[in-house]
mmCIF file of C-alpha atoms and ligand atoms in Angstrom:
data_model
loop_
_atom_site.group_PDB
_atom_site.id
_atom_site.type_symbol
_atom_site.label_atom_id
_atom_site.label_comp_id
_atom_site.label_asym_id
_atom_site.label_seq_id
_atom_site.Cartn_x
_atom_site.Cartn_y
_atom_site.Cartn_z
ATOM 1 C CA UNK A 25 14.659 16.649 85.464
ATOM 2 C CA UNK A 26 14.574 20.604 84.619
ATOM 3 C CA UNK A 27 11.234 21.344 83.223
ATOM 4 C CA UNK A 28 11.621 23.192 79.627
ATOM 5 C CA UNK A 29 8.971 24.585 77.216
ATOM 6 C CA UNK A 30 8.523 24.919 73.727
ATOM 7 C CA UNK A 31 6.856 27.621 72.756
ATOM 8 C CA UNK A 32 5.007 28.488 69.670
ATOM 9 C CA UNK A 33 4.610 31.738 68.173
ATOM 10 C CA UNK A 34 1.030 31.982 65.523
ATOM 11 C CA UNK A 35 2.826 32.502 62.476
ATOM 12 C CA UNK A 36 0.013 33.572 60.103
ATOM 13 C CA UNK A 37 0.153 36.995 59.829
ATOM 14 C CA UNK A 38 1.622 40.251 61.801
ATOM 15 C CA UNK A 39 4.795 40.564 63.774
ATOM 16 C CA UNK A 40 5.953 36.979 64.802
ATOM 17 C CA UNK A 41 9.222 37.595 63.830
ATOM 18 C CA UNK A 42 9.483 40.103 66.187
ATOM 19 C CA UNK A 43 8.393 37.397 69.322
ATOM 20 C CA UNK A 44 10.802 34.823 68.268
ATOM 21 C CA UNK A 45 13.589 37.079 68.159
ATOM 22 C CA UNK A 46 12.664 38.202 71.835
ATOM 23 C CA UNK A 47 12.046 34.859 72.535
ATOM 24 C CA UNK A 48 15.485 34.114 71.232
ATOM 25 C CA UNK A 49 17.491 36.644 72.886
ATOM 26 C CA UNK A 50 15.981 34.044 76.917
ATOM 27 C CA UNK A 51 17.860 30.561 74.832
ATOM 28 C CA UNK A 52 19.941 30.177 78.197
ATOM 29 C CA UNK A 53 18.131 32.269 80.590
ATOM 30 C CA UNK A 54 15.028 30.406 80.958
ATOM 31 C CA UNK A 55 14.602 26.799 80.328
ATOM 32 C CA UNK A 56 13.253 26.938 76.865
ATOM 33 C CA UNK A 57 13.421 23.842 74.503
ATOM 34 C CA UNK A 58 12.522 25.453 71.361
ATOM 35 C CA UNK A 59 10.849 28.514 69.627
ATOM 36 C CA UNK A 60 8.847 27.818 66.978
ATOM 37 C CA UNK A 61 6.217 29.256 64.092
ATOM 38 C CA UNK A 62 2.550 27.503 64.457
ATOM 39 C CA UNK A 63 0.149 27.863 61.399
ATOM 40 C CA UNK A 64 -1.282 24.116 61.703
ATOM 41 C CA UNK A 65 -2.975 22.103 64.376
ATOM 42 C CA UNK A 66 0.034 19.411 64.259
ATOM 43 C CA UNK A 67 2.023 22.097 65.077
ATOM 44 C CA UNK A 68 -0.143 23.738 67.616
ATOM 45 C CA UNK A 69 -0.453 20.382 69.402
ATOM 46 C CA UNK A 70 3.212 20.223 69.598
ATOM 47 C CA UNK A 71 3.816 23.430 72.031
ATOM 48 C CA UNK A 72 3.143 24.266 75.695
ATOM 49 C CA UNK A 73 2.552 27.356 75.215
ATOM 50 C CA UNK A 74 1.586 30.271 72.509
ATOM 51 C CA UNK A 75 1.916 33.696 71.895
ATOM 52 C CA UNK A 76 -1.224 35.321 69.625
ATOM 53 C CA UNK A 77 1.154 38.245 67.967
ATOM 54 C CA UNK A 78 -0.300 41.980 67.014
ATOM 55 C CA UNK A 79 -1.077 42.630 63.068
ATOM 56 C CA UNK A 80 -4.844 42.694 62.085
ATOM 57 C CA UNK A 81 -6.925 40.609 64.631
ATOM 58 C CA UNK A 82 -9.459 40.480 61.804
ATOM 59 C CA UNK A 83 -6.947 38.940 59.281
ATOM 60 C CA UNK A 84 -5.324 37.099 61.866
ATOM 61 C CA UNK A 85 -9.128 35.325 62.632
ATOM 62 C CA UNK A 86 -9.958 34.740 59.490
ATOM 63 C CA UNK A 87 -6.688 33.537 58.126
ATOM 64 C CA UNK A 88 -6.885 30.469 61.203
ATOM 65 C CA UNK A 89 -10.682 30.301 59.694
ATOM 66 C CA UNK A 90 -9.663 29.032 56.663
ATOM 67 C CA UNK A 91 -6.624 27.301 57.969
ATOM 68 C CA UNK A 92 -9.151 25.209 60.206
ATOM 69 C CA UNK A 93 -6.900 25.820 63.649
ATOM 70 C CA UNK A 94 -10.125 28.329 64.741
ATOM 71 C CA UNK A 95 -11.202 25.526 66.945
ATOM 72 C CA UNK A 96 -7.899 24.172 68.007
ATOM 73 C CA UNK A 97 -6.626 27.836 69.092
ATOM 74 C CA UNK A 98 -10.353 28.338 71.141
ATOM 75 C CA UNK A 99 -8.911 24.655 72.993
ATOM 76 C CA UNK A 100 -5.818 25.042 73.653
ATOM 77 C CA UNK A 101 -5.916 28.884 75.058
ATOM 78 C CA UNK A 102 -8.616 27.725 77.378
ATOM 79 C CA UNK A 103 -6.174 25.931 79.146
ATOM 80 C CA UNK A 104 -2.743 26.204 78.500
ATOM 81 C CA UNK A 105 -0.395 29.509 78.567
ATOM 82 C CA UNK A 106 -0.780 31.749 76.161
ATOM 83 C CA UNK A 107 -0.299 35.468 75.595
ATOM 84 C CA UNK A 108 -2.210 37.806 72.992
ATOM 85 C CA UNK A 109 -0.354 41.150 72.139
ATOM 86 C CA UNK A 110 -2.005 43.411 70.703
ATOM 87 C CA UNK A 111 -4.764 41.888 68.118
ATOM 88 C CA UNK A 112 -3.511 38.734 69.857
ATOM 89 C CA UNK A 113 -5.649 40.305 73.189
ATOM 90 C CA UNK A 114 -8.731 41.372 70.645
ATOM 91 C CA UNK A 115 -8.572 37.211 69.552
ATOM 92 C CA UNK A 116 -8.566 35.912 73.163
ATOM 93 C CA UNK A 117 -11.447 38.321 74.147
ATOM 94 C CA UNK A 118 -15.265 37.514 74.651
ATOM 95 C CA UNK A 119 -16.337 40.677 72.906
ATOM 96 C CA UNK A 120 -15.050 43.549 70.961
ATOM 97 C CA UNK A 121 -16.560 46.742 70.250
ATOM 98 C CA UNK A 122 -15.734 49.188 67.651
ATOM 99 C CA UNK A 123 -15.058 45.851 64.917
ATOM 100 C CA UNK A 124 -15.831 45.910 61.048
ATOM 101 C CA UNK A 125 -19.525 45.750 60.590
ATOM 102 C CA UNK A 126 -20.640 41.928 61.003
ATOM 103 C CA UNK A 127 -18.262 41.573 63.928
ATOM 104 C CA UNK A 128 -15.158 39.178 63.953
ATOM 105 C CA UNK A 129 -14.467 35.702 65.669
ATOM 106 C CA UNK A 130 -12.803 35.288 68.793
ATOM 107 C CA UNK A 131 -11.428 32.619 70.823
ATOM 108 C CA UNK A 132 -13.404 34.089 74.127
ATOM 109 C CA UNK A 133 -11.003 33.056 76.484
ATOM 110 C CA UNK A 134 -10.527 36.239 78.699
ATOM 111 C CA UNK A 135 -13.644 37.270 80.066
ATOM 112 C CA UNK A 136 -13.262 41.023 79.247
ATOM 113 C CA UNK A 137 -14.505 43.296 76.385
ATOM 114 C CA UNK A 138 -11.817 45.134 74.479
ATOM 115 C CA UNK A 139 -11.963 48.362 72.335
ATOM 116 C CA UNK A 140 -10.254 47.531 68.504
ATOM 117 C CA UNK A 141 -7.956 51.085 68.020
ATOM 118 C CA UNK A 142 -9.215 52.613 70.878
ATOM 119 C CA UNK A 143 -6.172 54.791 70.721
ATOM 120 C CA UNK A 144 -7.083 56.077 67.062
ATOM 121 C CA UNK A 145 -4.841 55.304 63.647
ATOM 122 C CA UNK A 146 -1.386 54.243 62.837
ATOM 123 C CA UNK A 147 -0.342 57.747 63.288
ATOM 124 C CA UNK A 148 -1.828 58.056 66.502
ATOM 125 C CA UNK A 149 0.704 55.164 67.373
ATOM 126 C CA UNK A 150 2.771 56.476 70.527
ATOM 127 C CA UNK A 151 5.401 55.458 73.463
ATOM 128 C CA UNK A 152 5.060 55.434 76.867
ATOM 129 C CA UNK A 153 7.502 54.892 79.872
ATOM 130 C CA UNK A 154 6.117 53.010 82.969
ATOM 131 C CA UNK A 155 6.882 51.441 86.042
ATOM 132 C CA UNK A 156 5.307 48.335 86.062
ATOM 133 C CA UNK A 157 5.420 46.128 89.553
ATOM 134 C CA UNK A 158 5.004 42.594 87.985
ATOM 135 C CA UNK A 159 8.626 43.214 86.154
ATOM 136 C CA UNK A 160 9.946 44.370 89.648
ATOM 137 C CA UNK A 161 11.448 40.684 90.233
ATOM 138 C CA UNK A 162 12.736 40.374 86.585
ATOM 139 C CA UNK A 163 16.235 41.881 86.405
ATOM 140 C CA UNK A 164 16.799 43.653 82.884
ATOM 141 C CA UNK A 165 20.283 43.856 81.239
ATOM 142 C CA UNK A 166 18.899 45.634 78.340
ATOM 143 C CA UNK A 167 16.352 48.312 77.447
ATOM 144 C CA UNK A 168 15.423 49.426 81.156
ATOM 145 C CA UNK A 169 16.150 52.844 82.776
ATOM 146 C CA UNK A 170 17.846 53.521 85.677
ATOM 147 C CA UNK A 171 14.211 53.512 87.406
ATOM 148 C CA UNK A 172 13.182 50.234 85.187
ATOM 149 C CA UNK A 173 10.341 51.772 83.914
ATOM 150 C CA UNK A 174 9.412 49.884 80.703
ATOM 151 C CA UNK A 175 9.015 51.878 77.137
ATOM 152 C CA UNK A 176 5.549 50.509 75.836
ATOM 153 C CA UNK A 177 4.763 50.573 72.127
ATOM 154 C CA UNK A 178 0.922 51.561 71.680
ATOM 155 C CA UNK A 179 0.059 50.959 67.650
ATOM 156 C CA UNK A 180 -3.578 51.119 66.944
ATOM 157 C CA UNK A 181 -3.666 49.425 70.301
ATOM 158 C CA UNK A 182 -7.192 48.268 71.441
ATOM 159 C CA UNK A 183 -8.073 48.668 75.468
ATOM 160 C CA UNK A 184 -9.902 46.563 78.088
ATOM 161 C CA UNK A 185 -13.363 48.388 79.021
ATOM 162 C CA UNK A 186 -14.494 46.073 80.971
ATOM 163 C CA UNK A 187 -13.899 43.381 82.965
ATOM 164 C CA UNK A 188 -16.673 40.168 83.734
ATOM 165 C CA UNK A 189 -14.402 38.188 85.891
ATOM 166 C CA UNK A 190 -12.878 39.139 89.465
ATOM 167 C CA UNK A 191 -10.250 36.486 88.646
ATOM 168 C CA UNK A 192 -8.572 39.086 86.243
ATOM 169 C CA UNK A 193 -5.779 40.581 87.518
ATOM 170 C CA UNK A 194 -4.939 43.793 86.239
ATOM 171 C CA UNK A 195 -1.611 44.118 85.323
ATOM 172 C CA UNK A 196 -0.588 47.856 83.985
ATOM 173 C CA UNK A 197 -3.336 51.129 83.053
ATOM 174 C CA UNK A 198 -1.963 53.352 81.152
ATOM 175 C CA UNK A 199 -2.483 57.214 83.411
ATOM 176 C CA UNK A 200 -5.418 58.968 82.800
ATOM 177 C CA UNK A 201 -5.937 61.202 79.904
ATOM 178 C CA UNK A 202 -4.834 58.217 77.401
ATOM 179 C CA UNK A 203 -7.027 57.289 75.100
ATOM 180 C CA UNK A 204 -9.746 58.728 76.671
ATOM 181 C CA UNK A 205 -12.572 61.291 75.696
ATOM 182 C CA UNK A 206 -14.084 62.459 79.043
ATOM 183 C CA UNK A 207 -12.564 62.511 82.223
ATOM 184 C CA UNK A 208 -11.723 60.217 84.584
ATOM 185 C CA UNK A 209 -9.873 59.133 87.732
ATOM 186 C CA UNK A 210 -8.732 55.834 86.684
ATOM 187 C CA UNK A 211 -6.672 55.512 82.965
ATOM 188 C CA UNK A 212 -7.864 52.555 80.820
ATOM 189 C CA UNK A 213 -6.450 48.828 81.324
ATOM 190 C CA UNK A 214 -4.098 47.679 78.804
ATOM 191 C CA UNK A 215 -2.409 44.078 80.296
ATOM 192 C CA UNK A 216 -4.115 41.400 82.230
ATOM 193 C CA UNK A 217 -3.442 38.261 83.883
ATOM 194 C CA UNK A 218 -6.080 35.641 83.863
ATOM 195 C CA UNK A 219 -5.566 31.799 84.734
ATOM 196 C CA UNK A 220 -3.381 30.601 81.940
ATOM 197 C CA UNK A 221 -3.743 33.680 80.070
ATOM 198 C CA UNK A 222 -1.681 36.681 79.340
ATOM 199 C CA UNK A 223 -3.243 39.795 77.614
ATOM 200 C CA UNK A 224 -1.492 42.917 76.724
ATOM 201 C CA UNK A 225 -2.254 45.627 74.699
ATOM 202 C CA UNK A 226 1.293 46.739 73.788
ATOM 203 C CA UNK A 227 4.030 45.387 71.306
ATOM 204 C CA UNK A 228 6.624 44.518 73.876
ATOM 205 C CA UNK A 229 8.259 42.377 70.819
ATOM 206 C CA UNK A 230 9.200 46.273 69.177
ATOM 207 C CA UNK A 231 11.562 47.097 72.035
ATOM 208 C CA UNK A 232 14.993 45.259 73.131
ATOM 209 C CA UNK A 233 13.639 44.725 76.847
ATOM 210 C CA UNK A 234 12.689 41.353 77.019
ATOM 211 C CA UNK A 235 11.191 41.056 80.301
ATOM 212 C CA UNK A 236 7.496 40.872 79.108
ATOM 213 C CA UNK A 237 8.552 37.848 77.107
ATOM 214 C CA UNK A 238 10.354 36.462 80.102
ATOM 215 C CA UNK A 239 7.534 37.010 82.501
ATOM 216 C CA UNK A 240 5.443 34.755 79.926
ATOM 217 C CA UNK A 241 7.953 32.213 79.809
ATOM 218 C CA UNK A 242 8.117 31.736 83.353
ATOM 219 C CA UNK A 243 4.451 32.234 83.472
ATOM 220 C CA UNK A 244 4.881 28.448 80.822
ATOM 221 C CA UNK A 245 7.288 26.809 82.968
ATOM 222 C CA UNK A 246 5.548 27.609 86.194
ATOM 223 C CA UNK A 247 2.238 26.076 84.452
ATOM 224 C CA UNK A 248 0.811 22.607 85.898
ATOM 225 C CA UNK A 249 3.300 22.581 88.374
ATOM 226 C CA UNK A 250 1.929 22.790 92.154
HETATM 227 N N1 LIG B 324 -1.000 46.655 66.318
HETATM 228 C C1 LIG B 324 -2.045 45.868 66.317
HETATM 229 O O1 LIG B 324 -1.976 44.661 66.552
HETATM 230 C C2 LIG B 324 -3.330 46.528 65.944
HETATM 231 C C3 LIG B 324 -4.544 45.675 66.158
HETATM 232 C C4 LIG B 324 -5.686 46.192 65.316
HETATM 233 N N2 LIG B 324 -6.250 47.374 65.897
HETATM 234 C C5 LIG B 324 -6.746 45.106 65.169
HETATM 235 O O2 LIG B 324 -7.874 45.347 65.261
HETATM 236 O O3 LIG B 324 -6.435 43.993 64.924
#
């Protein structure tokens, strides 16, 4: 039998929408059962997989505070598949700097420390075309350049400023010069791979190349398999 995923989208506040119409557009490219919003545990415990969308990670944590899926979330993203955009990546962090005085919860799933708006304010919010290697074997009808290079969407984006784990793969850095005050050789970290987890700093939902949301569903499908 084909092995098919549903996956759930946290619908309690930001741009889920935006992932389930990405999500959407793979229906008959990759095997996926079913998209669908999560805001309760019964609903949580009824996907393989979970995206954690961008909006306010602060909201977004307190929101699932009061909701009483704080817990479940913590579970489930410490072992199953599940991708943070944006806030989404502050939530599956073990720390944060640069957070509301008194700090925030966090699911501490990725071993990292992340920077909240490291890139400044809303209107600091900019675009950036890059080659990116792990999309290399995902062909891309839509959105792409002729040299694939994929348009990232950087909105009060936070970045990864360190790293506690050697398991974490880095994914994409942004070049130098970004969202950074003094020089250096190496440009900050802004998607990660880790075990079950996907963590990216970007709103790949914002654009019509889907391949970010396709690299996480395969990423689901390929999960528990040998
Ligand atoms: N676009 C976003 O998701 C912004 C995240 C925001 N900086 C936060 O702290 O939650």
């Amino acid at each position: 039998m084909v092995k098919t995923v549903r996956i759930g989208v946290l619908a309690l506040q930001g741009a889920f929408i935006e992932h389930i119409h990405s999500l959407n557009t793979l229906r008959g490219v990759e095997h996926i059962s079913d998209v669908v919003e999560v805001r309760t545990k019964e609903e949580l415990a009824g996907v393989d997989a979970l995206i954690i969308p961008g909006g306010e990670s602060t909201s977004i944590a307190l929101i699932a505070e009061r909701c009483g899926i704080l817990d479940d979330l913590r579970e489930f993203s410490r072992t199953k598949p599940t991708w943070g955009t944006c806030a989404g990546l502050i939530l599956l962090a073990k720390q944060a700097i640069h957070t509301k005085k008194g700090g925030q919860q966090l699911l501490n799933a990725l071993p990292m420390t992340v920077s909240r708006n490291q890139f400044g304010r809303q209107v600091d919010s900019f675009t950036i075309k890059l080659a990116t290697p792990c999309l290399e074997s995902i062909s891309s009808d839509k959105g792409a350049d002729s040299e694939n290079a994929f348009e990232y969407v950087f909105i009060r984006a936070p970045a990864i400023v360190s790293v506690d784990d050697p398991e974490v793969e880095s994914l994409v850095s942004l070049p130098p010069g970004y969202g950074q005050t003094e020089a250096s050789e190496n440009g900050l970290l802004v998607a990660v791979k880790y075990r079950n987890i996907l963590g990216t700093s970007f709103h790949p939902e914002l654009t019509s190349d889907n391949r970010w949301h396709q690299y996480f569903v395969r990423m689901a499908l390929g999960a528990g398999s040998a």
